XYZ file of C-alpha atoms in Angstrom:
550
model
C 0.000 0.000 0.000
C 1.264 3.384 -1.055
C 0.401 6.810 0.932
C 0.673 8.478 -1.801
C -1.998 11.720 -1.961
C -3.816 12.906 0.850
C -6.365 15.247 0.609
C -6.864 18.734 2.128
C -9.141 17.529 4.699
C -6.886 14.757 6.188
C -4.219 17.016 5.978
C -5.677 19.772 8.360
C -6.874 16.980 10.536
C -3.575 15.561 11.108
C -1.904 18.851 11.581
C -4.292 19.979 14.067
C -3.249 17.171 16.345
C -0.977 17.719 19.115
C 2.369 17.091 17.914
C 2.562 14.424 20.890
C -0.029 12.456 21.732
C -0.775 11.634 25.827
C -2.012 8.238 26.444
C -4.355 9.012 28.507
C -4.214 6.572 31.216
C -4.814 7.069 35.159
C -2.020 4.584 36.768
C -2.304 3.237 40.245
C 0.600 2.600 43.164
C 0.303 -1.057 41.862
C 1.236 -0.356 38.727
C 4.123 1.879 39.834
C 5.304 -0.640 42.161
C 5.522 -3.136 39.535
C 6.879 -0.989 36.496
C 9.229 1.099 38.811
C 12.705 -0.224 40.052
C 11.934 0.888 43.837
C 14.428 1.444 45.973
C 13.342 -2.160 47.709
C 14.703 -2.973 44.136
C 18.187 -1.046 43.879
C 19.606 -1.923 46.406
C 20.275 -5.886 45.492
C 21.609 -7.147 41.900
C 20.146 -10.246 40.990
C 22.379 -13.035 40.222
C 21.077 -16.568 40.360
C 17.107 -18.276 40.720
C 16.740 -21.700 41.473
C 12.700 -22.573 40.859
C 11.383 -25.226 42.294
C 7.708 -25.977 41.569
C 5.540 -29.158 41.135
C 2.573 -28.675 39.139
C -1.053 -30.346 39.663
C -3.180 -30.833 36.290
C -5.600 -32.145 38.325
C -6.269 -29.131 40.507
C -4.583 -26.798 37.814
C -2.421 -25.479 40.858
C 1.416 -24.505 41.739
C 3.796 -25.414 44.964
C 7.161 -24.341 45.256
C 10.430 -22.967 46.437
C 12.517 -20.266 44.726
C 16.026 -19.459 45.890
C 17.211 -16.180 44.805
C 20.860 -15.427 45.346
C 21.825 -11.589 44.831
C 24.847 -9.261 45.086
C 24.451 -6.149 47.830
C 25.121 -3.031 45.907
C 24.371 -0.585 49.411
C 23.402 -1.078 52.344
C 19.481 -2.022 53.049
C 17.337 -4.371 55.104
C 14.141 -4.191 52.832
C 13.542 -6.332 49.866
C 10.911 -6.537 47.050
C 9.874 -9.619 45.844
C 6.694 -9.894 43.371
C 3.890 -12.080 43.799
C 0.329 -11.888 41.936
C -2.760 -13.098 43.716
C -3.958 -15.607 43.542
C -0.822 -17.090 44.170
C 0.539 -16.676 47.684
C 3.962 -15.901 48.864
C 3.911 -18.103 52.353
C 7.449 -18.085 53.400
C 10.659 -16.455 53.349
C 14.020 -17.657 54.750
C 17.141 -16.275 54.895
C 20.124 -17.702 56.825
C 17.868 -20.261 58.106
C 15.530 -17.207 59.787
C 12.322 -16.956 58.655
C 11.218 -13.353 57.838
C 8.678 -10.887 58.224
C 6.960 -9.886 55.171
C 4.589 -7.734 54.441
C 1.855 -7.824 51.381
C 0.780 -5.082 49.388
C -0.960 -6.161 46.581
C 1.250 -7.878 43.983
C 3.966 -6.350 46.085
C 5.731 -8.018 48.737
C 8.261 -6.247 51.436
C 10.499 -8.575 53.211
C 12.553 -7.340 56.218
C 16.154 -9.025 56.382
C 17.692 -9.456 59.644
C 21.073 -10.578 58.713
C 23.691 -8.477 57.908
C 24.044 -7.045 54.355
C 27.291 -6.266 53.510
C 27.723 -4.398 50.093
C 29.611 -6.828 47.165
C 28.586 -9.792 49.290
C 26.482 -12.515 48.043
C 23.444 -13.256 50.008
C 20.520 -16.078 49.104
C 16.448 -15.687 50.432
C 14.680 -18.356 49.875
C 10.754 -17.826 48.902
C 8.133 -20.687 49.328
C 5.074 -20.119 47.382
C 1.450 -22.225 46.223
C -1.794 -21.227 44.259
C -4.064 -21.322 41.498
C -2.063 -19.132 39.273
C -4.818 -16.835 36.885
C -5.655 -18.404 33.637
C -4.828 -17.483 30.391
C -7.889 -16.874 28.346
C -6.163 -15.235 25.281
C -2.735 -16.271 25.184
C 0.012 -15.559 24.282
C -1.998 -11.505 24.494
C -2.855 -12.006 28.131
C -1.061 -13.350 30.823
C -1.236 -16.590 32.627
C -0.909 -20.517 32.504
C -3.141 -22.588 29.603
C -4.773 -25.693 30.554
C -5.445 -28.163 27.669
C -5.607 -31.754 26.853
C -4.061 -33.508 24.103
C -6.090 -35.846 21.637
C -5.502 -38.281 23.718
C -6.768 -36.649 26.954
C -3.175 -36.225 28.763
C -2.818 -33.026 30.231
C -0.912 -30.188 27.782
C -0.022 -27.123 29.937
C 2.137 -23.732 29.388
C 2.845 -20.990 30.874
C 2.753 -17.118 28.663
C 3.376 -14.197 30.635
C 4.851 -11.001 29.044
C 3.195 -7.608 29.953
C 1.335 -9.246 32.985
C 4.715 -10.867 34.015
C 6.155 -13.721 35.370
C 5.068 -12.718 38.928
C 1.515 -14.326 38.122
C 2.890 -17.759 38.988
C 6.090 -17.576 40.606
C 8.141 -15.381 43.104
C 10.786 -13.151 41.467
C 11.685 -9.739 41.207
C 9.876 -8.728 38.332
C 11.227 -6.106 36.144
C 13.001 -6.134 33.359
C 16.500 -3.753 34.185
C 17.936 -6.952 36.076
C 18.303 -10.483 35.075
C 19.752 -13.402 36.866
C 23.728 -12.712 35.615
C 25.081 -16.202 36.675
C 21.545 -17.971 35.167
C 18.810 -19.969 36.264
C 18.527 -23.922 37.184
C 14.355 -24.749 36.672
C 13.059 -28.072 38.402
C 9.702 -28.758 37.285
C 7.606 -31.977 38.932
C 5.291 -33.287 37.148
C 2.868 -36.375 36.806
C 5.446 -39.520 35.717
C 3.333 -40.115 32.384
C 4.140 -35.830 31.002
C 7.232 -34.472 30.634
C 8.136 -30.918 31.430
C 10.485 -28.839 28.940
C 11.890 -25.541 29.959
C 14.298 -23.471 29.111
C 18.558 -24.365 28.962
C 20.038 -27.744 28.684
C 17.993 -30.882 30.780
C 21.208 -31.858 32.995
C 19.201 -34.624 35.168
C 15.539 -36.460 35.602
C 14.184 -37.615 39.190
C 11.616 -40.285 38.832
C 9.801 -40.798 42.703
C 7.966 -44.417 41.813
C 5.984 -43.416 44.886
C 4.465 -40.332 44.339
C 4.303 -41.326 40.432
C 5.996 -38.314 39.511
C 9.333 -36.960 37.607
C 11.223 -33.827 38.238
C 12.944 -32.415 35.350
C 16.084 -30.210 35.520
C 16.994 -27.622 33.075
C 19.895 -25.084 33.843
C 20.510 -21.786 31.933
C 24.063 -20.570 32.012
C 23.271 -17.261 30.303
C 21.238 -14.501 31.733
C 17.263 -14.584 31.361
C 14.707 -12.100 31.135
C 11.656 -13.160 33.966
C 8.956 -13.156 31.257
C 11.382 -15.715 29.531
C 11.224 -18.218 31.732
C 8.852 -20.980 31.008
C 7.304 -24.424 31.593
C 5.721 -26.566 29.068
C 4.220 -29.936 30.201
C 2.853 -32.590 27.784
C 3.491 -35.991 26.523
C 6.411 -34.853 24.544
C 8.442 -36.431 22.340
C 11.926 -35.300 21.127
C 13.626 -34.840 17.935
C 16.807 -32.637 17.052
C 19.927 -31.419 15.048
C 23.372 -29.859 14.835
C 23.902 -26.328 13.257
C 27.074 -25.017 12.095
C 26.646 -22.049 12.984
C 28.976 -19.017 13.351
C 29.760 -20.196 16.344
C 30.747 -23.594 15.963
C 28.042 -26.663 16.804
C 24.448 -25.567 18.014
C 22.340 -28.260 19.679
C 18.876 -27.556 17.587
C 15.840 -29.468 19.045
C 12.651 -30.013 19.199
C 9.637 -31.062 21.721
C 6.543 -31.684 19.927
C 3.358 -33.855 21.109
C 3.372 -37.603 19.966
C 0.652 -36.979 17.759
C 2.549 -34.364 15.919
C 5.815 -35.935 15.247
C 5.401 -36.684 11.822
C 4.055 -33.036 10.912
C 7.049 -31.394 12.572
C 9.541 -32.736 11.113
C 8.546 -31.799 7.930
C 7.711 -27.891 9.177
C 10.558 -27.401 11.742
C 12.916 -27.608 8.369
C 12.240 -23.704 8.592
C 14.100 -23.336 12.369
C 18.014 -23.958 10.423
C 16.738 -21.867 7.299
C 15.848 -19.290 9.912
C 19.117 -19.560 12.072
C 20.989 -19.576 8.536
C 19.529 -15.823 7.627
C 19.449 -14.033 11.262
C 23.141 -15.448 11.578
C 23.649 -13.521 8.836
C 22.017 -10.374 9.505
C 22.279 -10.276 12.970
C 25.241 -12.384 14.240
C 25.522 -15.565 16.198
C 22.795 -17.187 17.883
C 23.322 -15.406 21.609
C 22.645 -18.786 23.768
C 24.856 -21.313 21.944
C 25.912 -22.981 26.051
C 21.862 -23.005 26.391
C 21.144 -24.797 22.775
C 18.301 -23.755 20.602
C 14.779 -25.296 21.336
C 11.316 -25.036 19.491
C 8.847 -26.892 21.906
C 4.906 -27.305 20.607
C 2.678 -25.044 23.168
C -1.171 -25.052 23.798
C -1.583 -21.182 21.925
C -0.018 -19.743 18.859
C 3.918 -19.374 20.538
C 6.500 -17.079 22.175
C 9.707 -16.420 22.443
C 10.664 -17.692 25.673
C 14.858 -17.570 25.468
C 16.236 -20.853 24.371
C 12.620 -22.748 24.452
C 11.102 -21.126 21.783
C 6.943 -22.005 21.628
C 5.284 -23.025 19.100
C 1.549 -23.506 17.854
C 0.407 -22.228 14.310
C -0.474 -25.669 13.041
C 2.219 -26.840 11.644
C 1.621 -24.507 8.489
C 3.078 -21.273 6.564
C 1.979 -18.207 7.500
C 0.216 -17.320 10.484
C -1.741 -19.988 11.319
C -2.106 -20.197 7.741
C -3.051 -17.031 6.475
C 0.098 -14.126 4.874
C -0.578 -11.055 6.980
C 0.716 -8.598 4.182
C -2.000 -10.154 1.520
C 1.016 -10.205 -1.040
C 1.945 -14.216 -0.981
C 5.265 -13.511 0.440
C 4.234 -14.716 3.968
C 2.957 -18.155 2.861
C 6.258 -18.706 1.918
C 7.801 -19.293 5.751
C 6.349 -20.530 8.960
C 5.316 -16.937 10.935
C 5.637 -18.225 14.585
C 9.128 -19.990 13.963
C 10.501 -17.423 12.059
C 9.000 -13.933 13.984
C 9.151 -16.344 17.621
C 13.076 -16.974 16.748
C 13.611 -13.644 16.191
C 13.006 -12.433 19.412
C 16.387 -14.566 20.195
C 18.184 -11.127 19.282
C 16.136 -8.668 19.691
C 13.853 -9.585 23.427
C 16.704 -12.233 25.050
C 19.730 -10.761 23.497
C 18.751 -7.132 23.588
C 15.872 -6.706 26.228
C 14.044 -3.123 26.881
C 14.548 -1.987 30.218
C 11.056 -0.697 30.785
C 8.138 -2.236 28.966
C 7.214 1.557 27.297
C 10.094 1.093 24.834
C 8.605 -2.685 23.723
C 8.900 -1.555 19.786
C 13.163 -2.847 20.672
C 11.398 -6.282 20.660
C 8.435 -6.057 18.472
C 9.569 -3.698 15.669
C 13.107 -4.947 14.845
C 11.450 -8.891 15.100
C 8.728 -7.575 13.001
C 11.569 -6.613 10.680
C 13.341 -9.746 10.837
C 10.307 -11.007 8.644
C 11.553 -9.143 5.980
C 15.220 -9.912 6.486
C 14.073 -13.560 6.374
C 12.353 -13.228 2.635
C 15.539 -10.918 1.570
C 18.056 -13.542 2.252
C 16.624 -16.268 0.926
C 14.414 -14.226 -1.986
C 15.748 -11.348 -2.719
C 15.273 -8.016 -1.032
C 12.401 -6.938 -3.145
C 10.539 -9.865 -1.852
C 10.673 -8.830 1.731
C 9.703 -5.102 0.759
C 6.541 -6.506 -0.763
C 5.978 -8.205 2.200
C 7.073 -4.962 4.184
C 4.970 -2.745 2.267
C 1.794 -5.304 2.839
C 1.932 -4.595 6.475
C 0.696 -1.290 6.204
C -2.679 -1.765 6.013
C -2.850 -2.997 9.851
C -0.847 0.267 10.907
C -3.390 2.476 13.126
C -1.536 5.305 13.820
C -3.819 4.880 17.253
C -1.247 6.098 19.948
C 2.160 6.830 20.401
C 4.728 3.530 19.758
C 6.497 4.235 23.089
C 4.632 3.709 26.245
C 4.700 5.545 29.645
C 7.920 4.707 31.403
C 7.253 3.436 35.316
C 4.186 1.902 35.231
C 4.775 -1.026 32.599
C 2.631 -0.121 29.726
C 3.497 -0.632 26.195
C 2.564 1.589 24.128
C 0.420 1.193 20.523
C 0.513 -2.273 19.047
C 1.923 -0.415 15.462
C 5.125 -1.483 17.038
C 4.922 -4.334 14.862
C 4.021 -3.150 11.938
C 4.956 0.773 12.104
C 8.505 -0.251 13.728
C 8.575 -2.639 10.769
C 7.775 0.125 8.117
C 9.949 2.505 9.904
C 13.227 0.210 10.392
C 12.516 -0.335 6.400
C 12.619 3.054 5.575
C 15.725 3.590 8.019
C 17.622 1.259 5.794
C 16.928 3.070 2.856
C 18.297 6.294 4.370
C 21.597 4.283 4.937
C 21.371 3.668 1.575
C 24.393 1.509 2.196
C 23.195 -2.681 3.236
C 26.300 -3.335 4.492
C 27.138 -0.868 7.035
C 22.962 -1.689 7.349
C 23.820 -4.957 8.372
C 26.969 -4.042 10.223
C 24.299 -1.797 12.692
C 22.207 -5.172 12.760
C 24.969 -7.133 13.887
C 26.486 -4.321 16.055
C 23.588 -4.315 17.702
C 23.544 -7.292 19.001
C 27.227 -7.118 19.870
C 27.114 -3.544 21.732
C 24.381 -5.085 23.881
C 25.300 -8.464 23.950
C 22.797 -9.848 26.971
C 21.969 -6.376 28.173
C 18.855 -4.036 28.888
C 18.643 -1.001 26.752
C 16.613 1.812 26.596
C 15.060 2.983 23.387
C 17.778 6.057 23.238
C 20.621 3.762 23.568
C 19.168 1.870 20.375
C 18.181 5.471 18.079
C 21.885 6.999 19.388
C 23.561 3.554 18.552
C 21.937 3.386 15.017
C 22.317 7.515 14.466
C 26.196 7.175 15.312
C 27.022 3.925 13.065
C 24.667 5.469 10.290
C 26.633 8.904 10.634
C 22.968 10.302 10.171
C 20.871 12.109 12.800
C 17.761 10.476 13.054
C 16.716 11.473 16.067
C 14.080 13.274 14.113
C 12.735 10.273 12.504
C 12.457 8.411 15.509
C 10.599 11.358 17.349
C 8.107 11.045 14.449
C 7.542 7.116 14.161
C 7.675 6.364 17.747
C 6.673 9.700 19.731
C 4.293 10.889 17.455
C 1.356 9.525 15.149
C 0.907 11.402 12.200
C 2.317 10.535 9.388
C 4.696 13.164 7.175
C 3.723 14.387 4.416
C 5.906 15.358 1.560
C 4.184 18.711 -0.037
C 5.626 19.712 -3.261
C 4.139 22.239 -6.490
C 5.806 22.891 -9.902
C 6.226 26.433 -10.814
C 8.522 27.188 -14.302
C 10.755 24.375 -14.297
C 11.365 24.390 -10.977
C 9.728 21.784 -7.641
C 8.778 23.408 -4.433
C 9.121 20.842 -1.569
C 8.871 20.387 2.171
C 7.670 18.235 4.725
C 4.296 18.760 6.555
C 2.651 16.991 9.305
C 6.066 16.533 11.496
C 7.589 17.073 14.663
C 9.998 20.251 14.818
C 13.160 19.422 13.407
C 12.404 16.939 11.029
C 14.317 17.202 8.155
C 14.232 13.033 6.753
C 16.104 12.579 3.559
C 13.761 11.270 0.630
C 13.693 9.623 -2.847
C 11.478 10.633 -5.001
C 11.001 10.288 -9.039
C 10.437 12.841 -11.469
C 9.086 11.294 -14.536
C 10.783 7.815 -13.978
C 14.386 9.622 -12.791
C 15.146 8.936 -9.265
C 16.211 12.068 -7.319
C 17.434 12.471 -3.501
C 16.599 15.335 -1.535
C 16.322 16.895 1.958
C 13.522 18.235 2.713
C 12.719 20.145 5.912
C 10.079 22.059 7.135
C 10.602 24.917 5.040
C 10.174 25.359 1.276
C 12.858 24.637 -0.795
C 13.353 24.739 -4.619
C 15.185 22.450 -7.369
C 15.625 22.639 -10.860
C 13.683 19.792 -12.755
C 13.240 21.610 -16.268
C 9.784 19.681 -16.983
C 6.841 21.644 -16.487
C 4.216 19.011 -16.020
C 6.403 16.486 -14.386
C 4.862 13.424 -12.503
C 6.340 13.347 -9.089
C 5.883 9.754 -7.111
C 7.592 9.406 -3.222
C 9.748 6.139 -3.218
C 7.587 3.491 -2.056
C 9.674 1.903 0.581
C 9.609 5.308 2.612
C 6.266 5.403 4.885
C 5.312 8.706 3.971
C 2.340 10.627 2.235
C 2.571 13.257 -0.670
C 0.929 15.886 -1.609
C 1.050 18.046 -4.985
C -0.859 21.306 -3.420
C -1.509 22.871 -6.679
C -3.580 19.631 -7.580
C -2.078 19.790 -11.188
């Protein structure tokens, strides 16, 4: 879809706007006490969980220990841990002391009586049970998803980003700090089901009594919360070795019995897909913690190194091309977009859940990236170009910061359009993919703000686009280039921006292609046809307008 010629109307409806849009939203203590790193938070760097929890299909509930080992930064005695009813946070032990805590909410204080000596290493240990919230929409809201197979065995997951992790187990949940030296997840479950997690299974408990096994899965590298995951079901296992960049990846897969046969055939796409965001955006980040795609009750996420999966076991998503142009029948959506989020969500993870376009938009882009490498890179701007249509220009992309809320879902789609358009500007698709890759080196396993990522890009580029991401992500309307012809001459400049916004364009002038840089004020240039036909280049999301309607 092309925005192309706007009309009067639109115009002075868009300009009237304010030039940044408010979202609107009353926020509660709750939601600043979960989207706010507290000072019950900053005191204490998180270094190591160790989640323990045995899971009950039959009464759909949760038990459990987790141990959370931490690094004093400064001196404190007060410590947040998060908790979301109805699950309850019973105990908490340090030193073998049990401790006083008190609930607020989803909130939970805990007063330490030990000592806390800044750079030591302390441990709490947090005992927990429930009947964590169901999902009734997942992967969009949060919670756990209780299913049966065909066969009537029990087929349970957990999907939690936005709402968080805290809805079914103990953690400090936020995004600035993940668990440096990893995570070790035991998961018990009924001896007939198997649980897979994230990380590498080191060990399997069978108790013949209790008719139940305990699975083991340690992750050497750090983890976002949201990330961490349990899928139960009567799996079975298949797998591969990469080459990859990095020498030998462990690829496998964790599909239901009943689907072995289908998966094998559609899980070809998980090496094509490691084979073209290798290339764009360098090596696989969790090579110690393998890669896994493991067959969930609801369409999939990216949970780091246990990738979820559940669009039928067809192209597209769940068998339809989003961008109506046949380009996205032509890969499996959830393993392609879901392994994505390797780099940009695990890799590179937003700090605060406002700048969620750092996940969304550059993995909505890795769609693209996909169809370039393997078809050609006017295949994935068809595809690109397709997405447009399910842009709303609603609200702002970024969210309010503090309070965890995203902000408009066109950070898919719009982030898409506008990381398209940012490569075009570059104009250059290797230093392009040198920022791709530099990227994910720069912030190799780190949170990032949105700045860090638009100042990283704007240096390597050597372009200011601070501008551009003011308008794509802190604004809604959408520019408009406004040109007339007068003796020989165009007349150009943008409309409908943010101050400052001076974007460079490509434009045609009867078929000749022609770069300019347009700001806000008029400027002329020499074409020497009178009646020229003027058309915007149609990978830049942009309007035009010809004001003298010739």
């Amino acid at each position: 879809m092309r925005f192309i010629l706007l009309s009067f109307s639109l115009l002075f409806c868009l300009s009237a706007q304010a030039q940044m849009f408010p979202h609107g939203e009353e926020f509660t203590r709750q939601d600043t006490l979960r989207g706010t790193i507290t000072p019950e938070r900053a005191w204490w760097d998180l270094q190591y969980y160790h989640l323990e929890v045995t899971v009950d299909p039959e009464t759909k509930s949760l038990s459990g220990k987790n141990t959370v080992r931490y690094k004093v930064l400064e001196d404190a005695k007060r410590m947040q841990i998060d908790l979301q009813a109805p699950m309850q946070l019973t105990k908490a032990v340090q030193d073998g002391t049990e401790l006083e805590i008190e609930h607020e909410g989803n909130a939970h204080f805990i007063t330490l009586k030990a000592s806390q000596k800044v750079g030591e290493e302390k441990e709490v240990v947090l005992t927990f049970s429930g009947t964590p919230v169901e999902a009734i929409r997942p992967p969009w809201d949060g919670g756990l998803t209780w299913k049966k197979d065909s066969n009537g065995l029990p087929f349970i997951a957990n999907s939690n980003q936005g709402l968080g992790a805290s809805i079914w187990w103990p953690n400090k949940d936020h995004m600035y700090d993940e668990p440096d030296q990893g995570v070790l997840i035991s998961v018990t479950v009924p001896e007939n089901l198997m649980d897979v997690s994230n990380g590498r299974l080191i060990g399997t408990d069978h108790d013949k009594v209790a008719k139940t096994k305990t699975y083991h899965w340690e992750v050497k590298n750090p983890i976002n919360n949201y990330g961490i995951n349990i899928n139960i079901g009567d799996y079975v296992h298949f797998g591969e070795k990469y080459a990859g960049e990095k020498g030998e990846l462990d690829m496998d897969y964790y599909v239901l019995r009943e689907n072995l046969k289908k998966a094998k055939k559609q899980f070809a796409d998980a090496p094509r897909m490691m084979e073209a965001f290798e290339h764009w955006f360098g090596p696989y980040p969790f090579y110690e913690d393998s890669y896994k795609l493991v067959e969930a009750p609801y369409l999939g996420m990216e949970h780091q190194s246990s990738v979820t999966y559940g669009n039928a076991f067809a192209n597209g998503y769940l068998g339809r091309d989003l961008s109506g142009t046949g380009w996205g029948l032509k890969f499996d959506f959830i393993i392609i977009h879901e392994s994505g989020h390797e780099w940009f969500a695990n890799n590179i993870t937003y700090r605060d859940i406002a700048d969620m376009w750092v996940h969304e938009g550059f993995t909505s882009y890795s769609e693209n990236l996909f169809l370039d490498y393997f078809y050609g890179k006017e295949a994935g701007s068809a595809y690109t170009l397709g997405l447009r249509k399910g842009i709303k220009n609603d609200i702002p992309i970024i969210g309010t910061y503090g309070v965890n809320q995203e902000g408009s879902g066109d950070m898919y789609n719009k982030g898409h359009n506008m990381l398209h358009m940012i490569r075009q500007i570059v104009n250059d698709d290797e230093k392009w993919r040198s920022i791709l890759r530099g990227l994910n080196s720069e912030f190799y396993h780190k949170t990032v703000s949105t700045r860090q990522i638009e100042n990283y890009i704007s240096q390597k580029a050597g372009i200011n686009l601070t501008p551009v991401f003011d308008q794509y992500l802190r604004d809604i309307r959408i520019p408009i280039f406004s040109y007339y012809l007068e003796e020989g001459k165009l007349f150009y400049r943008w409309e409908n921006v943010v101050d400052g916004f001076d974007m460079p364009v490509k434009i045609y002038v009867d078929g000749e292609e022609m770069n300019l840089k347009p700001t806000q004020r008029w400027q002329p240039v020499d074409i020497s046809q009178k009646n020229a036909k003027i058309t915007v280049d149609k990978d830049y999301y942009v309007g035009s307008m010809n004001i003298s309607g010739n």
